[in-house]
mmCIF file of C-alpha atoms in Angstrom:
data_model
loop_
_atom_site.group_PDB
_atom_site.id
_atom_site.type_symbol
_atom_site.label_atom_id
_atom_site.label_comp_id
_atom_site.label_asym_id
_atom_site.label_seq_id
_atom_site.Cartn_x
_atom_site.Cartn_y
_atom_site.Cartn_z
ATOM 1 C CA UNK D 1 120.999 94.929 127.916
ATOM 2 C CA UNK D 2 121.302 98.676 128.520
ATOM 3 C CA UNK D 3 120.172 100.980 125.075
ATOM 4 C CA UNK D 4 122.190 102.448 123.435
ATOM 5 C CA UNK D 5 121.514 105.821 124.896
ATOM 6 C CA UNK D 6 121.982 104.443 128.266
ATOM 7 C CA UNK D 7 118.274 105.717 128.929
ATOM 8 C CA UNK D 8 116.394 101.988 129.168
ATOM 9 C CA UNK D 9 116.847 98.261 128.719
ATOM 10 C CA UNK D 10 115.932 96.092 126.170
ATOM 11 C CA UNK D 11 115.489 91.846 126.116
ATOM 12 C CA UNK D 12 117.235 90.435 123.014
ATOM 13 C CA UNK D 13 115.215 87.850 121.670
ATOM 14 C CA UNK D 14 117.654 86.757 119.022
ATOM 15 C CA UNK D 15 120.817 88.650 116.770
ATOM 16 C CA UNK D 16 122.645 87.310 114.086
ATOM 17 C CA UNK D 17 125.880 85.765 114.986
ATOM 18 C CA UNK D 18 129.235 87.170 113.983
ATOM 19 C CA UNK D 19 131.916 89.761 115.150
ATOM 20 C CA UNK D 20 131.118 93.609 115.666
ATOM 21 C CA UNK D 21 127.953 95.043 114.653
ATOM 22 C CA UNK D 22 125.037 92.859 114.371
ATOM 23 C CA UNK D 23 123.214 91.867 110.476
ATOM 24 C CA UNK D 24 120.302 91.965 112.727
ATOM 25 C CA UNK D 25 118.343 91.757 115.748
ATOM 26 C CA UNK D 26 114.702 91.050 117.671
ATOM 27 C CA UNK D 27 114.334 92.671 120.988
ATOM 28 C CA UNK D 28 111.089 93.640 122.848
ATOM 29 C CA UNK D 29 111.616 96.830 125.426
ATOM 30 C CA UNK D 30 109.999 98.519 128.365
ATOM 31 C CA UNK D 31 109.722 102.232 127.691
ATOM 32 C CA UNK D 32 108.741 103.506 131.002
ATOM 33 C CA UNK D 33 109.232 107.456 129.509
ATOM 34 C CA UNK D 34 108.984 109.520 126.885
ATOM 35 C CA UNK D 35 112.262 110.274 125.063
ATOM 36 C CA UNK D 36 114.824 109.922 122.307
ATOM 37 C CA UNK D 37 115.753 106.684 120.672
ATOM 38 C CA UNK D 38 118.872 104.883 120.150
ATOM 39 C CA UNK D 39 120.831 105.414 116.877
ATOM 40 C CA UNK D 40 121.350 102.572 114.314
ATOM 41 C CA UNK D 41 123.147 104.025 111.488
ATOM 42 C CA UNK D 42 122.830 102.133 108.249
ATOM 43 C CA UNK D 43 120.257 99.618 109.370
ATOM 44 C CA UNK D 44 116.290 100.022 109.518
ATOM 45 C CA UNK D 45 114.155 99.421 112.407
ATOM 46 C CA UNK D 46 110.430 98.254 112.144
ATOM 47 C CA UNK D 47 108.409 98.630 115.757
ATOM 48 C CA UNK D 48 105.770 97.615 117.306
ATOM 49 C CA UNK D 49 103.486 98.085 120.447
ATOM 50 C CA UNK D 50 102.742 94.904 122.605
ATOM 51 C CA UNK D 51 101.288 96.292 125.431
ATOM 52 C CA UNK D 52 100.350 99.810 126.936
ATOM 53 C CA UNK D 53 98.434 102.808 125.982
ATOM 54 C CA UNK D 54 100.357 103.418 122.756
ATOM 55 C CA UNK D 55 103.125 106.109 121.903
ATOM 56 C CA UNK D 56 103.332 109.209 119.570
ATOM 57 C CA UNK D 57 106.851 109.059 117.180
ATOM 58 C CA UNK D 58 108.138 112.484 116.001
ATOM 59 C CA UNK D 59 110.387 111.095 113.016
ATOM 60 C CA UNK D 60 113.358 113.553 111.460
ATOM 61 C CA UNK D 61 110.471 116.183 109.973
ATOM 62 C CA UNK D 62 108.060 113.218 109.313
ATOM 63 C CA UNK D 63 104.317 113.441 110.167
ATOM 64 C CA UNK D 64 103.941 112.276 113.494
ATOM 65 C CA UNK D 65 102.952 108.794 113.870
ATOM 66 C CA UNK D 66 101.033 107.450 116.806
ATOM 67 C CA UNK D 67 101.205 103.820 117.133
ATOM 68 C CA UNK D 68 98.706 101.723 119.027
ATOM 69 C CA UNK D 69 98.863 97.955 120.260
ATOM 70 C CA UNK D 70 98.958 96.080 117.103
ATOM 71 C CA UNK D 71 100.067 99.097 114.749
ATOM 72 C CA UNK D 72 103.535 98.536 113.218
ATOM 73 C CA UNK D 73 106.021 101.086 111.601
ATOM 74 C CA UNK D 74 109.031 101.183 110.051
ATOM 75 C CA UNK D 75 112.194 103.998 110.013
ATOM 76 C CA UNK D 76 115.578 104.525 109.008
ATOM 77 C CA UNK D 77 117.752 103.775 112.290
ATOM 78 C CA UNK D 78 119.996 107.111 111.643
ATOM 79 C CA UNK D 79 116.591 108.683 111.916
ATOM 80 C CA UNK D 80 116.381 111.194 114.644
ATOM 81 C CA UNK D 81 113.593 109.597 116.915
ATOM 82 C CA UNK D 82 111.526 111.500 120.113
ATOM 83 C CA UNK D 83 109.194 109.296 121.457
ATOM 84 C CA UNK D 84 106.043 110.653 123.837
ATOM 85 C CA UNK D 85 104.040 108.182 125.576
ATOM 86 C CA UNK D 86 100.314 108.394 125.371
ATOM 87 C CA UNK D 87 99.125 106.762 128.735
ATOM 88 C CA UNK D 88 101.941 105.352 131.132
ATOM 89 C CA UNK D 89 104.357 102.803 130.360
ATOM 90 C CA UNK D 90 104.299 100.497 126.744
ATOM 91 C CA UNK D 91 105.915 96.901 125.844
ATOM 92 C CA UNK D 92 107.639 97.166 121.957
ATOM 93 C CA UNK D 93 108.447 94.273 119.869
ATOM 94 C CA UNK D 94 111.713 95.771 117.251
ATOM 95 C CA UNK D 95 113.164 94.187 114.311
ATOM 96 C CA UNK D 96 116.428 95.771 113.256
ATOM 97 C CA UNK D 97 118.359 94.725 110.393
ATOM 98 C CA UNK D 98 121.043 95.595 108.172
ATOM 99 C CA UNK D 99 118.761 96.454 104.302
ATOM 100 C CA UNK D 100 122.220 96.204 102.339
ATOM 101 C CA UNK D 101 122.071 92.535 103.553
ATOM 102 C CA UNK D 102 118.445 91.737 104.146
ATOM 103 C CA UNK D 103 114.552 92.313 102.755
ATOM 104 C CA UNK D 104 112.298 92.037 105.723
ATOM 105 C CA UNK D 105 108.388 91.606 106.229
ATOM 106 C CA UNK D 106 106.806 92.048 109.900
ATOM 107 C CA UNK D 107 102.899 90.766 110.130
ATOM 108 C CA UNK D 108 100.657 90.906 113.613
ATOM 109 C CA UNK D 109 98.674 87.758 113.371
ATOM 110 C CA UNK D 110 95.487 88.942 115.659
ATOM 111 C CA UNK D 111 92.404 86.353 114.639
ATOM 112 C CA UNK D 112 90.860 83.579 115.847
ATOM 113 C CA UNK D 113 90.576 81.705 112.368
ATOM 114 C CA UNK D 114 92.824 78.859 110.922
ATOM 115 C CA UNK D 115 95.360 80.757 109.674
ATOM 116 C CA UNK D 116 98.326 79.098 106.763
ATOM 117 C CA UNK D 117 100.843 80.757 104.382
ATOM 118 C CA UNK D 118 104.239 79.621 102.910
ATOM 119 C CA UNK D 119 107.190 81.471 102.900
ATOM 120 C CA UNK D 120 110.798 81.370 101.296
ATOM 121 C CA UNK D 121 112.659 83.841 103.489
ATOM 122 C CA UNK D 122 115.628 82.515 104.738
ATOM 123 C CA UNK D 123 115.171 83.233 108.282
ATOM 124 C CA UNK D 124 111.459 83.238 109.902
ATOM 125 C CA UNK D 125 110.581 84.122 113.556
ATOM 126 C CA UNK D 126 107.154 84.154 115.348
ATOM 127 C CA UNK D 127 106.464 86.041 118.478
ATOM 128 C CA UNK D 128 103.477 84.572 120.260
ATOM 129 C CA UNK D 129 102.376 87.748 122.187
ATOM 130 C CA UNK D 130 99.303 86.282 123.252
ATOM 131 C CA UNK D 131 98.111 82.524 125.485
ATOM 132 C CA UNK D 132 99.708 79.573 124.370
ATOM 133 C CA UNK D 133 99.274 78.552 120.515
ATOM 134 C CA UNK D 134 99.577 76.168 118.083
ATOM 135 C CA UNK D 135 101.942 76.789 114.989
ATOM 136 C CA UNK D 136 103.029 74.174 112.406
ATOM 137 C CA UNK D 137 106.129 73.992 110.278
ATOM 138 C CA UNK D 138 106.124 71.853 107.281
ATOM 139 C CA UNK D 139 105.216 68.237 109.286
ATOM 140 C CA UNK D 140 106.139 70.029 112.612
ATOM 141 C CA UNK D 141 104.004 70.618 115.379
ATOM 142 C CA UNK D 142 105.166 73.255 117.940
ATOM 143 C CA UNK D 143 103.261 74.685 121.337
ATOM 144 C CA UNK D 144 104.405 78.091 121.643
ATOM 145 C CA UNK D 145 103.897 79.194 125.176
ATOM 146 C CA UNK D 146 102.980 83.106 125.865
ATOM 147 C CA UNK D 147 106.021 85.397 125.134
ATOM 148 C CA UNK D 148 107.775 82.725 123.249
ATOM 149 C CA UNK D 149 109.231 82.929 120.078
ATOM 150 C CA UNK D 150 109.952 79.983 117.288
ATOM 151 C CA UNK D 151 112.798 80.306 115.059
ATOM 152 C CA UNK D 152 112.658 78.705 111.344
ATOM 153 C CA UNK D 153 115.754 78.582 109.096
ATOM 154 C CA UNK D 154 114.976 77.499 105.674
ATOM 155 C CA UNK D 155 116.764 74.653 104.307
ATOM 156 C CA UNK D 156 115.545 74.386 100.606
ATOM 157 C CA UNK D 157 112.447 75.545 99.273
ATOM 158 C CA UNK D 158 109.502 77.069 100.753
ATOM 159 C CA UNK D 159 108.324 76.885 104.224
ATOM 160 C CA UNK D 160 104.836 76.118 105.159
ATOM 161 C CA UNK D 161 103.461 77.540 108.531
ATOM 162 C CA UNK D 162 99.958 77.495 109.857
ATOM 163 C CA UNK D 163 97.860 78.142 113.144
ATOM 164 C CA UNK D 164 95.482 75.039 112.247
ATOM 165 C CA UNK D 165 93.162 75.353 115.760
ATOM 166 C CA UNK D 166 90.176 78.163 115.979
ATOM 167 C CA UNK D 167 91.758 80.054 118.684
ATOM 168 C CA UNK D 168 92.400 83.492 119.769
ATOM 169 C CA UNK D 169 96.387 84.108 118.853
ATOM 170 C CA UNK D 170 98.367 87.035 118.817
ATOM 171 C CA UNK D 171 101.977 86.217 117.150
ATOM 172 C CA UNK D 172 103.976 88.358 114.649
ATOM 173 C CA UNK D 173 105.500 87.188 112.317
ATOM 174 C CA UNK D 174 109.145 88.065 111.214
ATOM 175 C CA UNK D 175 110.815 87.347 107.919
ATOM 176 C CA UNK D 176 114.225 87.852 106.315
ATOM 177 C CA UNK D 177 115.197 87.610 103.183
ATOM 178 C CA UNK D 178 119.429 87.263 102.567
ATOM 179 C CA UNK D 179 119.930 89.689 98.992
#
């Protein structure tokens, strides 16, 4: 889908369902220039680099932030946003959600170890970024195939995910939280 500003596109991975606006949304973008971002008032965006050189972020009269692959940061989506790339075109990974209606957590899994947590957010995504990967959920077993991403509602409880097999992964890890 086109931005916002009409000056890229963007792949939406997943949005909440509904009329209008959206609660919330996962969308991973080619930024082939430098430039302004899109405004989302009242929501808050968290980004991330998944391939490329990296950017620099010049955030309302923030410090400037340069983000690398792997580095993660989060804004206000009213902020006023000029992006400068550092080498060439990047990949980004954005969660944006509505904080009146949500808590969110965003995690880059990058290890090779056996990796397990639990968690009782109410919706959970992983993005595997990197060559295909185990994950389980509860007594699930899933293959998720490069550029794929699982999605885990929670039905009661907690939620227990882990990356049981000694292998190089690359997923992040996306959580929200209904208030």
């Amino acid at each position: 889908m086109l931005w916002k500003n009409g000056a890229g596109f963007t792949l939406e991975i997943a949005r909440s369902q509904g009329e209008g606006d959206f609660e919330w949304r996962i969308s991973m973008a080619d930024v082939t220039t430098s430039g302004p971002f899109s405004l989302f008032p009242n929501k808050q965006r968290i980004i991330s680099v998944l391939d490329g050189q990296g950017m620099v972020l010049h955030v309302d009269d923030l410090p400037t932030k340069t983000l690398n692959q792997g580095d993660i940061f989060a804004f206000h989506g009213e902020s006023q946003v000029q992006s400068e790339l550092v080498d060439g075109a990047i990949r980004d990974l954005n969660l944006i959600y509505d904080p009146a209606k949500f808590h969110a957590r965003f995690q880059w899994l990058n290890d090779a170890a056996e990796q397990a947590f639990i968690s009782s957010a109410d919706l959970i995504f992983i993005f595997n970024q990197g060559s295909e990967t185990e994950v389980n959920v509860d007594d699930h077993s899933v293959q998720l195939a490069a550029q794929e991403t699982l999605k885990i509602e929670k039905n009661a409880g907690v939620t227990s995910i882990s990356f049981p097999k000694k292998q190089l992964k690359s997923c992040y890890v996306m959580e929200l939280i209904q208030r």
